[in-house]
Coordinates of C-alpha atoms in Angstrom, one line a residue:
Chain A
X25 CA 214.6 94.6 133.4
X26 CA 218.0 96.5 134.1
X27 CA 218.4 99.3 132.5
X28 CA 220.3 99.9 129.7
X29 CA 223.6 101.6 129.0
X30 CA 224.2 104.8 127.0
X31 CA 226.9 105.1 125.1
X32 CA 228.3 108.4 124.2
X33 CA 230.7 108.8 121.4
X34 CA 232.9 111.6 120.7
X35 CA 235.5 111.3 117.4
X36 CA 238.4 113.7 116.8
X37 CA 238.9 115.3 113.5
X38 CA 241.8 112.9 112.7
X39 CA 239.5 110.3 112.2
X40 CA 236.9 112.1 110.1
X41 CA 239.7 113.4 108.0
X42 CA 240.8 109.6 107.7
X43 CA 238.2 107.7 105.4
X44 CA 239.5 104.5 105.9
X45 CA 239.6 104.8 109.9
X46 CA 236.5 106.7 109.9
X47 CA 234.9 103.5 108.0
X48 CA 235.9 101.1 110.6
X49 CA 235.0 103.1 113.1
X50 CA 231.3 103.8 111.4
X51 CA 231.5 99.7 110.7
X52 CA 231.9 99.4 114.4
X53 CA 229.4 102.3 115.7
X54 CA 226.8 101.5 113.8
X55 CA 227.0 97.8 115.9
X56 CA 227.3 99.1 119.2
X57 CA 223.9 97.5 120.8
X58 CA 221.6 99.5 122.5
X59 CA 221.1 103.7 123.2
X60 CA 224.2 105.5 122.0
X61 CA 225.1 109.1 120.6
X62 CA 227.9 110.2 118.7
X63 CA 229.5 113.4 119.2
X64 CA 232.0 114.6 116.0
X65 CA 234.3 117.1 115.8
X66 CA 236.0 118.3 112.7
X67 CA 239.1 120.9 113.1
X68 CA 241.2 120.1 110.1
X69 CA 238.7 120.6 107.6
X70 CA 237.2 123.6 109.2
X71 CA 240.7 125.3 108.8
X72 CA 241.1 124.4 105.2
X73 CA 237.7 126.3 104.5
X74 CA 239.0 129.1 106.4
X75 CA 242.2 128.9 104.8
X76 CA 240.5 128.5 101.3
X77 CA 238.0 131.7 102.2
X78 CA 240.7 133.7 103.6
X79 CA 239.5 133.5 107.2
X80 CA 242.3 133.3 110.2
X81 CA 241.9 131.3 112.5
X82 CA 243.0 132.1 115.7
X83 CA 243.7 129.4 118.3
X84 CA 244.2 129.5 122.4
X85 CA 245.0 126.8 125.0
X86 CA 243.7 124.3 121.8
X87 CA 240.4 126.2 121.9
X88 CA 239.3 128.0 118.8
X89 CA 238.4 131.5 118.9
X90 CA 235.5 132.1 116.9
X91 CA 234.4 135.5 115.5
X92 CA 231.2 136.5 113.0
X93 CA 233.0 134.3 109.6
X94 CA 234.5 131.6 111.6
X95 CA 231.4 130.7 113.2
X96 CA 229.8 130.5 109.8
X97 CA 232.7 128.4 108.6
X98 CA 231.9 125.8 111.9
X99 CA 228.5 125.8 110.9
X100 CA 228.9 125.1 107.5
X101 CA 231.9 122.3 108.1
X102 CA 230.6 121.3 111.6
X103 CA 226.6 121.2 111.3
X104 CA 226.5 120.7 107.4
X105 CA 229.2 118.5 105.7
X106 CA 230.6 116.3 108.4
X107 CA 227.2 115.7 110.5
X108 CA 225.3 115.1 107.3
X109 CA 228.0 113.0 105.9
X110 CA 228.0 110.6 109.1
X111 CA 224.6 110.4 108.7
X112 CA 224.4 109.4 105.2
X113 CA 227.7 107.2 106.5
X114 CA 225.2 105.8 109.2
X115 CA 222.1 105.1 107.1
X116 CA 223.7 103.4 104.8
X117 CA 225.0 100.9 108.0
X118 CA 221.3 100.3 108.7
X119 CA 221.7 102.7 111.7
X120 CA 218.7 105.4 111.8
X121 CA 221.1 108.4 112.5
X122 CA 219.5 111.9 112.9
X123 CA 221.9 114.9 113.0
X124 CA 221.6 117.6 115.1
X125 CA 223.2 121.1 116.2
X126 CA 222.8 122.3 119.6
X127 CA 219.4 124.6 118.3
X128 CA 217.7 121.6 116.9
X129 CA 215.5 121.1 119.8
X130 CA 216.7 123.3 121.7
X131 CA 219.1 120.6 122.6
X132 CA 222.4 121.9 123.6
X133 CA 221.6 125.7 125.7
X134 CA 224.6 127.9 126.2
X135 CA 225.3 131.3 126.8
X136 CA 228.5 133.3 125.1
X137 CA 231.4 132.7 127.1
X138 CA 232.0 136.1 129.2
X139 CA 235.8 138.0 128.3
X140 CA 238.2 136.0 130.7
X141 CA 241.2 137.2 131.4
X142 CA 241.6 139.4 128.8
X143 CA 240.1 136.6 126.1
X144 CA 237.3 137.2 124.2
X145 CA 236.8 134.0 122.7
X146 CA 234.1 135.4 120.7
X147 CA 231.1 133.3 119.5
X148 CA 231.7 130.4 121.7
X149 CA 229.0 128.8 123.9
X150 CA 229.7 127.8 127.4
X151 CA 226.6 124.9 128.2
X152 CA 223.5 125.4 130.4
X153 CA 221.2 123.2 129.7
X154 CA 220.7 119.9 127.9
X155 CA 217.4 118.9 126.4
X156 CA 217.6 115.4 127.8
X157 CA 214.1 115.0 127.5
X158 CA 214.1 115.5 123.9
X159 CA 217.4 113.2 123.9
X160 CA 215.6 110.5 125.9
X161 CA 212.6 110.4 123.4
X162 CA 214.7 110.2 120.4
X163 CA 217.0 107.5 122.1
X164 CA 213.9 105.1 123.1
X165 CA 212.8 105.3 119.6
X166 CA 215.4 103.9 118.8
X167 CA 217.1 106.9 116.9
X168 CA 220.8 107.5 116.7
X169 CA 221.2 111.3 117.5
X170 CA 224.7 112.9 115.9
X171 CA 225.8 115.8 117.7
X172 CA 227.9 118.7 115.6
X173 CA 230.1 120.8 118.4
X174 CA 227.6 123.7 117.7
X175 CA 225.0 125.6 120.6
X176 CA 222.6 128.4 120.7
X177 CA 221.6 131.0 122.8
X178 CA 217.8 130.5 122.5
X179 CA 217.9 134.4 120.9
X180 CA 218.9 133.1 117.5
X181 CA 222.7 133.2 117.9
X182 CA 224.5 129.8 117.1
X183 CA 227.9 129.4 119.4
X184 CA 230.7 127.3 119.0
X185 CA 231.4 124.8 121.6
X186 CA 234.0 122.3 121.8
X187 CA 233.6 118.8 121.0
X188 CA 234.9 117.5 123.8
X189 CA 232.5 119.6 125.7
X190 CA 229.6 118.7 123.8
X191 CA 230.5 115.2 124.5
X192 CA 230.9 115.7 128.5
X193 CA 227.8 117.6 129.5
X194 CA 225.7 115.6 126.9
X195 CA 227.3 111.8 128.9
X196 CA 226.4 114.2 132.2
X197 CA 223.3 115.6 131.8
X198 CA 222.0 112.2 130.5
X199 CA 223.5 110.4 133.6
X200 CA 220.2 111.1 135.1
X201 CA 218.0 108.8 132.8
X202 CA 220.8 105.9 132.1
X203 CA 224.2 104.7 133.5
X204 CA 226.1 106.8 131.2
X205 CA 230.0 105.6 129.2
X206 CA 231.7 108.4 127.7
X207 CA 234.2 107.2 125.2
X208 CA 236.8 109.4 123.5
X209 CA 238.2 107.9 120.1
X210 CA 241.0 109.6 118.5
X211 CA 243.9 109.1 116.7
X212 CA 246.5 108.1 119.5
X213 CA 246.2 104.6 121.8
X214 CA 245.3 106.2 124.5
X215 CA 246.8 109.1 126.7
X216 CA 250.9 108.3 126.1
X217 CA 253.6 108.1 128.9
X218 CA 255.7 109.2 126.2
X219 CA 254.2 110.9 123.0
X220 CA 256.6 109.5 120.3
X221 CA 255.8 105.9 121.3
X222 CA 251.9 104.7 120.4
X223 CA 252.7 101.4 122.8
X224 CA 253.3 103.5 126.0
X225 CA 249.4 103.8 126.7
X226 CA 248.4 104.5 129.9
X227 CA 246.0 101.9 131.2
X228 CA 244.2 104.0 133.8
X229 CA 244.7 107.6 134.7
X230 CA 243.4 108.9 138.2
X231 CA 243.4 112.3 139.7
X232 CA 246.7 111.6 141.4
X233 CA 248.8 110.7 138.6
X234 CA 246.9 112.8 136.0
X235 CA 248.4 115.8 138.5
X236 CA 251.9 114.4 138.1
X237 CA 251.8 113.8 134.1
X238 CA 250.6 117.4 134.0
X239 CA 253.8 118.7 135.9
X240 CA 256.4 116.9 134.3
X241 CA 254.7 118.1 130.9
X242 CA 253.8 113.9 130.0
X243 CA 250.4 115.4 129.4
X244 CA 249.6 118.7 127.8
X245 CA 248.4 121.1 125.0
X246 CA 244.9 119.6 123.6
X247 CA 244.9 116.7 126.0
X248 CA 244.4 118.7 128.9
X249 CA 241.0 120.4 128.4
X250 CA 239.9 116.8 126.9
X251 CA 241.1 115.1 130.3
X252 CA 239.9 117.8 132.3
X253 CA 236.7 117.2 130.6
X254 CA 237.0 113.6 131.5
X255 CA 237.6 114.0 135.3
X256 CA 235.0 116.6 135.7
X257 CA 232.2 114.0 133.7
X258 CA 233.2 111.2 136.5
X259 CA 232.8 113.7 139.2
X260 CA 229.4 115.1 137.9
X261 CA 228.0 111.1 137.9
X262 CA 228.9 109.8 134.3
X263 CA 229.3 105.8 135.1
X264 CA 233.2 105.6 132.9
X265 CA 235.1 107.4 130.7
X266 CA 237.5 105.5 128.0
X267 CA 240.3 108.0 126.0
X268 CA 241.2 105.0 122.9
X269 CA 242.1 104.8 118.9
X270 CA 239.1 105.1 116.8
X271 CA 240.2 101.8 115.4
X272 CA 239.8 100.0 118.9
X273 CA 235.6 100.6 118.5
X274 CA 235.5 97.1 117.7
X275 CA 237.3 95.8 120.9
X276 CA 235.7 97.6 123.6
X277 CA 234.5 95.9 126.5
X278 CA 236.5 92.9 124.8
X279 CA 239.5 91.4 125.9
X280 CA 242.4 92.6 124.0
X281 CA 241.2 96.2 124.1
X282 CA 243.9 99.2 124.3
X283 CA 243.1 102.4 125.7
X284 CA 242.7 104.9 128.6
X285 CA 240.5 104.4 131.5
X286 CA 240.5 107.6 133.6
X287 CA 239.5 106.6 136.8
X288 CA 238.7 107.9 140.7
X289 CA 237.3 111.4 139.5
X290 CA 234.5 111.1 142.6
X291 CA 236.7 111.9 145.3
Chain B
X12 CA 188.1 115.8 116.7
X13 CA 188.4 116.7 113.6
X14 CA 192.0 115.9 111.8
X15 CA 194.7 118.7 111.8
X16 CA 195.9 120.1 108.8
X17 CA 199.1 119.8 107.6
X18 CA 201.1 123.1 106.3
X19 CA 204.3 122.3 103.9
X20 CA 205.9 125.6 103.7
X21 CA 208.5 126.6 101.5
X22 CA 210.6 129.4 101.1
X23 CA 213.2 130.4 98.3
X24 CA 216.6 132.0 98.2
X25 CA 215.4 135.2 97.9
X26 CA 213.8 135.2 101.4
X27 CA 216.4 133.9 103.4
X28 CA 219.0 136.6 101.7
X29 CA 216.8 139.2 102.9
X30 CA 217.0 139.6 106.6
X31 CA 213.9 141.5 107.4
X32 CA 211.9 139.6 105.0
X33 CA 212.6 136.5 106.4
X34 CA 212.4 137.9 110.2
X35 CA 208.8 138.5 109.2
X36 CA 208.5 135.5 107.7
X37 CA 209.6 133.6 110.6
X38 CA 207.7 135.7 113.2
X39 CA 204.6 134.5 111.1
X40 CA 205.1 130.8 110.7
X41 CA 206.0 130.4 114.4
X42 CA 202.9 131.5 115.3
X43 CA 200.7 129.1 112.8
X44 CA 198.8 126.8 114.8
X45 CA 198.8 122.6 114.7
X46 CA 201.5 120.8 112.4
X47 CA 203.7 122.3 110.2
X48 CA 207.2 121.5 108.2
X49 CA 209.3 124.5 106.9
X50 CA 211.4 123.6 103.5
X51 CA 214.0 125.8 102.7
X52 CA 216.3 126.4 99.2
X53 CA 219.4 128.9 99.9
X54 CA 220.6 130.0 96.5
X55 CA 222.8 132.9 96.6
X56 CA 224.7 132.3 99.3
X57 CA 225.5 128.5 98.1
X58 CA 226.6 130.5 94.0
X59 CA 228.4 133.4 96.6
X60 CA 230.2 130.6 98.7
X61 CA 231.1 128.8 94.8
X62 CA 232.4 132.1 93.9
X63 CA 234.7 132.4 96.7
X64 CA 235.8 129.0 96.2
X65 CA 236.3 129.2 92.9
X66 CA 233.7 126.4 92.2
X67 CA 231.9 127.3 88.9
X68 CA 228.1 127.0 88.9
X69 CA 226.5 125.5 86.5
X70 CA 222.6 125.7 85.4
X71 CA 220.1 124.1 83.6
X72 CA 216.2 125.4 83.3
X73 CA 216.6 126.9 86.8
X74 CA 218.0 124.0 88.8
X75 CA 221.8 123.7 89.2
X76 CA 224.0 120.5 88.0
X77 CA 225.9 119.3 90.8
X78 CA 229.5 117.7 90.7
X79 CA 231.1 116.9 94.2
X80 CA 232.3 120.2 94.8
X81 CA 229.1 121.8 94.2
X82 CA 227.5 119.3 96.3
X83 CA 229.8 120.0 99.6
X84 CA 228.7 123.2 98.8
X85 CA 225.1 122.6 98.8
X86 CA 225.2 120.5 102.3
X87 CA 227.6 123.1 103.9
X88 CA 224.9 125.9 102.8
X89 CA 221.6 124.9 102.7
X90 CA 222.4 121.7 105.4
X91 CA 224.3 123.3 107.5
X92 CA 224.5 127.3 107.5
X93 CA 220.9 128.3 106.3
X94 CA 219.2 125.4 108.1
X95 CA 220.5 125.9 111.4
X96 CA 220.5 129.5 111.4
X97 CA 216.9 129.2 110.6
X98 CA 216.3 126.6 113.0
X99 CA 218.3 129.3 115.9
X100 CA 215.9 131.7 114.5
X101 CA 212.6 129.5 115.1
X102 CA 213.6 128.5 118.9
X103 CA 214.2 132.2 119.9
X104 CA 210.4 132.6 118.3
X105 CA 209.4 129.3 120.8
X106 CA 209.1 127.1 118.2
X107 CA 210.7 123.4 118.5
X108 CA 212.2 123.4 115.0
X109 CA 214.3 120.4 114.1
X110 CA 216.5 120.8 111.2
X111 CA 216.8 118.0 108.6
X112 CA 217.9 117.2 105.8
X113 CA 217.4 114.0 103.8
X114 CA 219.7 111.3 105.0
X115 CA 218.3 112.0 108.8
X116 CA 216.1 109.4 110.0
X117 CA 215.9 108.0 106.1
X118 CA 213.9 111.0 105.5
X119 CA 214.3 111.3 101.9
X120 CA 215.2 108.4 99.7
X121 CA 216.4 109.2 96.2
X122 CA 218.2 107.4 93.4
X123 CA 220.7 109.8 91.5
X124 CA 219.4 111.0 88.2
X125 CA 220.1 109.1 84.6
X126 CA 221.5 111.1 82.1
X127 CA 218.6 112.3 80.3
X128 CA 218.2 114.2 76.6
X129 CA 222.6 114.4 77.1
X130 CA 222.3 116.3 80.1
X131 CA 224.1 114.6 83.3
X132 CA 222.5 116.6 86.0
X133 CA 225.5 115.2 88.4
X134 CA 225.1 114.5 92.3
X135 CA 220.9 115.3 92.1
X136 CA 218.6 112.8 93.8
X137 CA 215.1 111.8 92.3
X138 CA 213.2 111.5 95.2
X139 CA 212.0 107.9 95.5
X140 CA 210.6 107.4 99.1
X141 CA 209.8 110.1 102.2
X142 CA 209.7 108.2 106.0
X143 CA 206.5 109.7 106.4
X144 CA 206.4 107.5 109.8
X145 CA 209.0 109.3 110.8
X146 CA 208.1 113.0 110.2
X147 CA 204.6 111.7 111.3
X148 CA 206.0 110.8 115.0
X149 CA 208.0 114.3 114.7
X150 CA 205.0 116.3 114.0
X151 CA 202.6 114.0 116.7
X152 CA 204.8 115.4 119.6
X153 CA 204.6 119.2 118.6
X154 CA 207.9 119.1 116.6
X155 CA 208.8 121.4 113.4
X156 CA 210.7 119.3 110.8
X157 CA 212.8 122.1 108.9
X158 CA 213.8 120.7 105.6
X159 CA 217.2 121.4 103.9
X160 CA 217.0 120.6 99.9
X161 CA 219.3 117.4 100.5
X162 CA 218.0 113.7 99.4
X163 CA 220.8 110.6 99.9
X164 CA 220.5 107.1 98.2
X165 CA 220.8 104.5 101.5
X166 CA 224.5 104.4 100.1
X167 CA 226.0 107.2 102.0
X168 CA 225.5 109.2 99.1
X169 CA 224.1 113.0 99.8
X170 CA 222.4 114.1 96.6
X171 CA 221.1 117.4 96.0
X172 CA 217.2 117.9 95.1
X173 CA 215.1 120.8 94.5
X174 CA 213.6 122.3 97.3
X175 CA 210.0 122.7 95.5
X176 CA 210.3 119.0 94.8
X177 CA 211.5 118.2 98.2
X178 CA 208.1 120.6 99.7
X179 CA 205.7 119.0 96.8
X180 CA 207.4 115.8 97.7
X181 CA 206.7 116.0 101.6
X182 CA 203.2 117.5 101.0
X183 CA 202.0 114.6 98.6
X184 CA 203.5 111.8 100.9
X185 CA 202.1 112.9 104.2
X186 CA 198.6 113.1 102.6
X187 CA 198.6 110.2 103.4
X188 CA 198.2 111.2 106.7
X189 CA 196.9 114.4 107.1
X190 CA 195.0 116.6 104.9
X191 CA 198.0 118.5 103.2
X192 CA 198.4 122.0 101.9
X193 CA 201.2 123.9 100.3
X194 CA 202.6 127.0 100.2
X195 CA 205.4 128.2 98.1
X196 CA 206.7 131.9 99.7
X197 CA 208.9 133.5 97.9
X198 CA 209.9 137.2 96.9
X199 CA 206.5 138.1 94.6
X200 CA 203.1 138.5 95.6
X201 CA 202.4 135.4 93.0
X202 CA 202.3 134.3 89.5
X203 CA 202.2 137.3 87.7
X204 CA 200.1 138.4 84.4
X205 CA 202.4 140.6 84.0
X206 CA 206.6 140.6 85.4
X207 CA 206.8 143.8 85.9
X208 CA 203.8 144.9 87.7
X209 CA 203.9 143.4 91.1
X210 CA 199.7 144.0 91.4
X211 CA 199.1 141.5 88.4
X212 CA 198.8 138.9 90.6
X213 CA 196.8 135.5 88.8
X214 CA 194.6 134.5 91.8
X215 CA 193.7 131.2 90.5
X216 CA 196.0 129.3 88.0
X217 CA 193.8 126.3 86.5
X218 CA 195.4 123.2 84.2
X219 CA 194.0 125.0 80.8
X220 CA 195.3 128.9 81.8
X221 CA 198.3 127.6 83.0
X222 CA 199.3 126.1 79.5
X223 CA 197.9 129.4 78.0
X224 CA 200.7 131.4 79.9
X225 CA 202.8 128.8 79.1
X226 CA 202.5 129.5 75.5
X227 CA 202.5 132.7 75.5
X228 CA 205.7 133.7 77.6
X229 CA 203.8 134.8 80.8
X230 CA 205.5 132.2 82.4
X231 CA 209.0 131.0 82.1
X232 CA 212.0 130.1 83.4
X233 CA 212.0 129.1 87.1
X234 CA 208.7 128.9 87.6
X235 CA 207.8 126.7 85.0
X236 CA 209.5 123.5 87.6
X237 CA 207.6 125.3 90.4
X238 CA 204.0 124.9 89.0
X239 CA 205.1 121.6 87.2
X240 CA 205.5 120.4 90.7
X241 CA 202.5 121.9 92.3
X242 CA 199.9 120.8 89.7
X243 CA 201.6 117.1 90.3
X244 CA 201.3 117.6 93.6
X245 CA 197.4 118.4 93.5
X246 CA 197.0 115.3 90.9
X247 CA 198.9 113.4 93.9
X248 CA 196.6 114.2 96.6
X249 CA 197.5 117.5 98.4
X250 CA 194.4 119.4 99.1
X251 CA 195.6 123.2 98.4
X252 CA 198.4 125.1 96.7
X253 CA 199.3 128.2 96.9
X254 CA 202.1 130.5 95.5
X255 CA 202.5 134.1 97.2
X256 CA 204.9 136.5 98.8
X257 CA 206.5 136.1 102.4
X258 CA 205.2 138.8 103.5
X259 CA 201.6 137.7 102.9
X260 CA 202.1 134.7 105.7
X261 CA 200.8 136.7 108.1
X262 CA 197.5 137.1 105.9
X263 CA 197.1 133.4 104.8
X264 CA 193.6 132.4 105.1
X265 CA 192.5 135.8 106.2
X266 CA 190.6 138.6 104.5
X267 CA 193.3 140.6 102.3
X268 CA 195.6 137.9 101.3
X269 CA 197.1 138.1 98.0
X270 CA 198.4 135.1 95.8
X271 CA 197.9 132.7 93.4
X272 CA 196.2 129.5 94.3
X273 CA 197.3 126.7 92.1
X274 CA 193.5 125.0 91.2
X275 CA 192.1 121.6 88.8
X276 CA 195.1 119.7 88.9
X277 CA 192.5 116.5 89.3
X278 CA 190.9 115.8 86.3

């Protein structure tokens, strides 16, 4: 029997903020055959709770810097209303979804990210370990697991961690018990060759040209740490990585489908 | 081999507001041997977050009507803040907590309340069905299911249900499969003859005293729902109830205990 193929499946805020996309997109998930995970972010509603409470929020490099009342605010948004609301989204789709923050399980390990060049990102989780054990089990039982951008420190601290992150060492770690695609879906077509045109999506992105893109400023801001995510995943034995529209779900792996392929991270 | 018991344990508001409290608390139920599932409620800090947000909260004989606000509210709280925090808190203790709440894994079915005698209780769930399969397989590989007071209806609806009815819910359906006890912990050493002498305690609370107090005043107000649901839950097939502080986990089914164990509800 060959084995199967693990899907995981990282969506951008844009999309959950999007009802109608993130719809489709559940339509489509929820039909993907065999194991997959989904991995959600959730920045712009995070910021209006902040914004609402009286919180600043204090971005760098696209990274949010998290201390004591913004962490609550990602736990609240993050590991409450957007990972039980894809779940009820799920259900409903006949797809047996389980939610989980990094703690649950002891799934997603970090420690706090050390001060770094003068950057104390605060409560933010740089990942050790993944529970793919725990992962496996829930995956051959057919479960759906749903993966907040939250970690802990095994001494009762939650930590922030980036989605994207989340995403990339979860498609990693789990490299080692099925040929792993990571898939990005966000709100663009695909990384751009020139950001105001949606059409001008690059079909495959390798080290080479990535470098190039990165010089003459093609790519930048939050696409970097997300591509830089991707290369490192390819390098560290995840099988592909897709960057694509939310709204192409229903095309992958079928002709006509639009999006990114980063490539030739194994050198 | 002799069946395990099952522990349902529930803790209130009051518990998780009080940091050492609950750091005892928590210190005591990680180290109860053989299955066990933690329900949790989360009051104050869901009417504190309202507060902030300008939300007004609105009550009825102890249990809070719900419109959507309220309800993001409730998920964000109790689904995502108190429930992860506690699951963080139950890994540092070694303890392979899994937080849930009701739309994971289908694990509790509801149907949103009619409007009954006028009153439209709003987004509340009536439980209809717990996956006891489910929570079964959970608890067969050492797993602790920690229960957030959410239900959904299989429509991608989150609803909000009472976290004694979610605990009295849980205990009577996985009777079924285990014998089954609950335990409501919360901030006073039990039912009490008297409110304001904490040593009053009623150690045994029986079908024909119980409507005594009732008639008398002795009991009121929130508690009324809480013994409603554990004398249901005896009728229904759980094996013990018991009502007592948090404080006294450490003591349960030792010499020195004190509470109130809920008794008769069979005839």
């Amino acid at each position: 029997m060959a084995q199967a193929e693990l899907l995981v499946v990282k969506i951008g805020g844009n999309v959950i903020d999007s009802p109608p996309l993130l719809a489709l997109f559940l339509d489509s998930f929820a039909q993907l055959p065999g194991p997959k995970v989904l991995v959600h972010g959730g920045g712009k509603l995070a910021t209006k709770l902040a914004g609402q409470l009286g919180v600043a929020v204090q971005m760098h490099q696209g990274r949010r810097l998290t201390d004591g009342p913004t962490l609550d605010i990602a736990v609240m948004v993050y590991g409450g209303l957007v990972n039980k609301n894809l779940v009820a989204g799920l259900q409903a789709r006949q797809c047996q979804a389980l939610g989980l923050a990094g703690a649950d399980l002891d799934l997603v390990r970090a420690v706090r990210r050390p001060v770094r060049d003068g950057v104390d990102y605060g409560l933010v989780g740089d990942v050790r370990a993944v529970n793919t054990g725990a992962l496996r089990a829930l995956l051959d039982q057919g479960t759906v697991p749903v993966l907040a951008p939250l970690s802990h420190d095994g001494a009762s601290q939650l930590l922030n961690t980036n989605a994207d992150t989340i995403a990339s060492e979860v498609a990693v770690a789990m490299s080692a018990h099925f040929p792993t695609s990571l898939l990005f879906c966000f709100e663009k077509n695909g990384v751009l060759a020139s950001a105001t045109d949606d059409d001008s999506v690059i079909a495959r992105l390798d080290p080479a040209s990535y470098a190039g893109y990165l010089a003459d400023g093609t790519v930048s801001g939050g696409m970097v740490p997300k591509l830089d995510n991707a290369f490192a995943a390819l390098r560290r034995g995840v099988r592909q990585v897709y960057i694509f529209h939310a709204q192409a779900m229903p095309q992958f792996g079928q002709p006509g489908f639009v999006g990114t392929q980063i490539t030739g991270g194994h050198e």
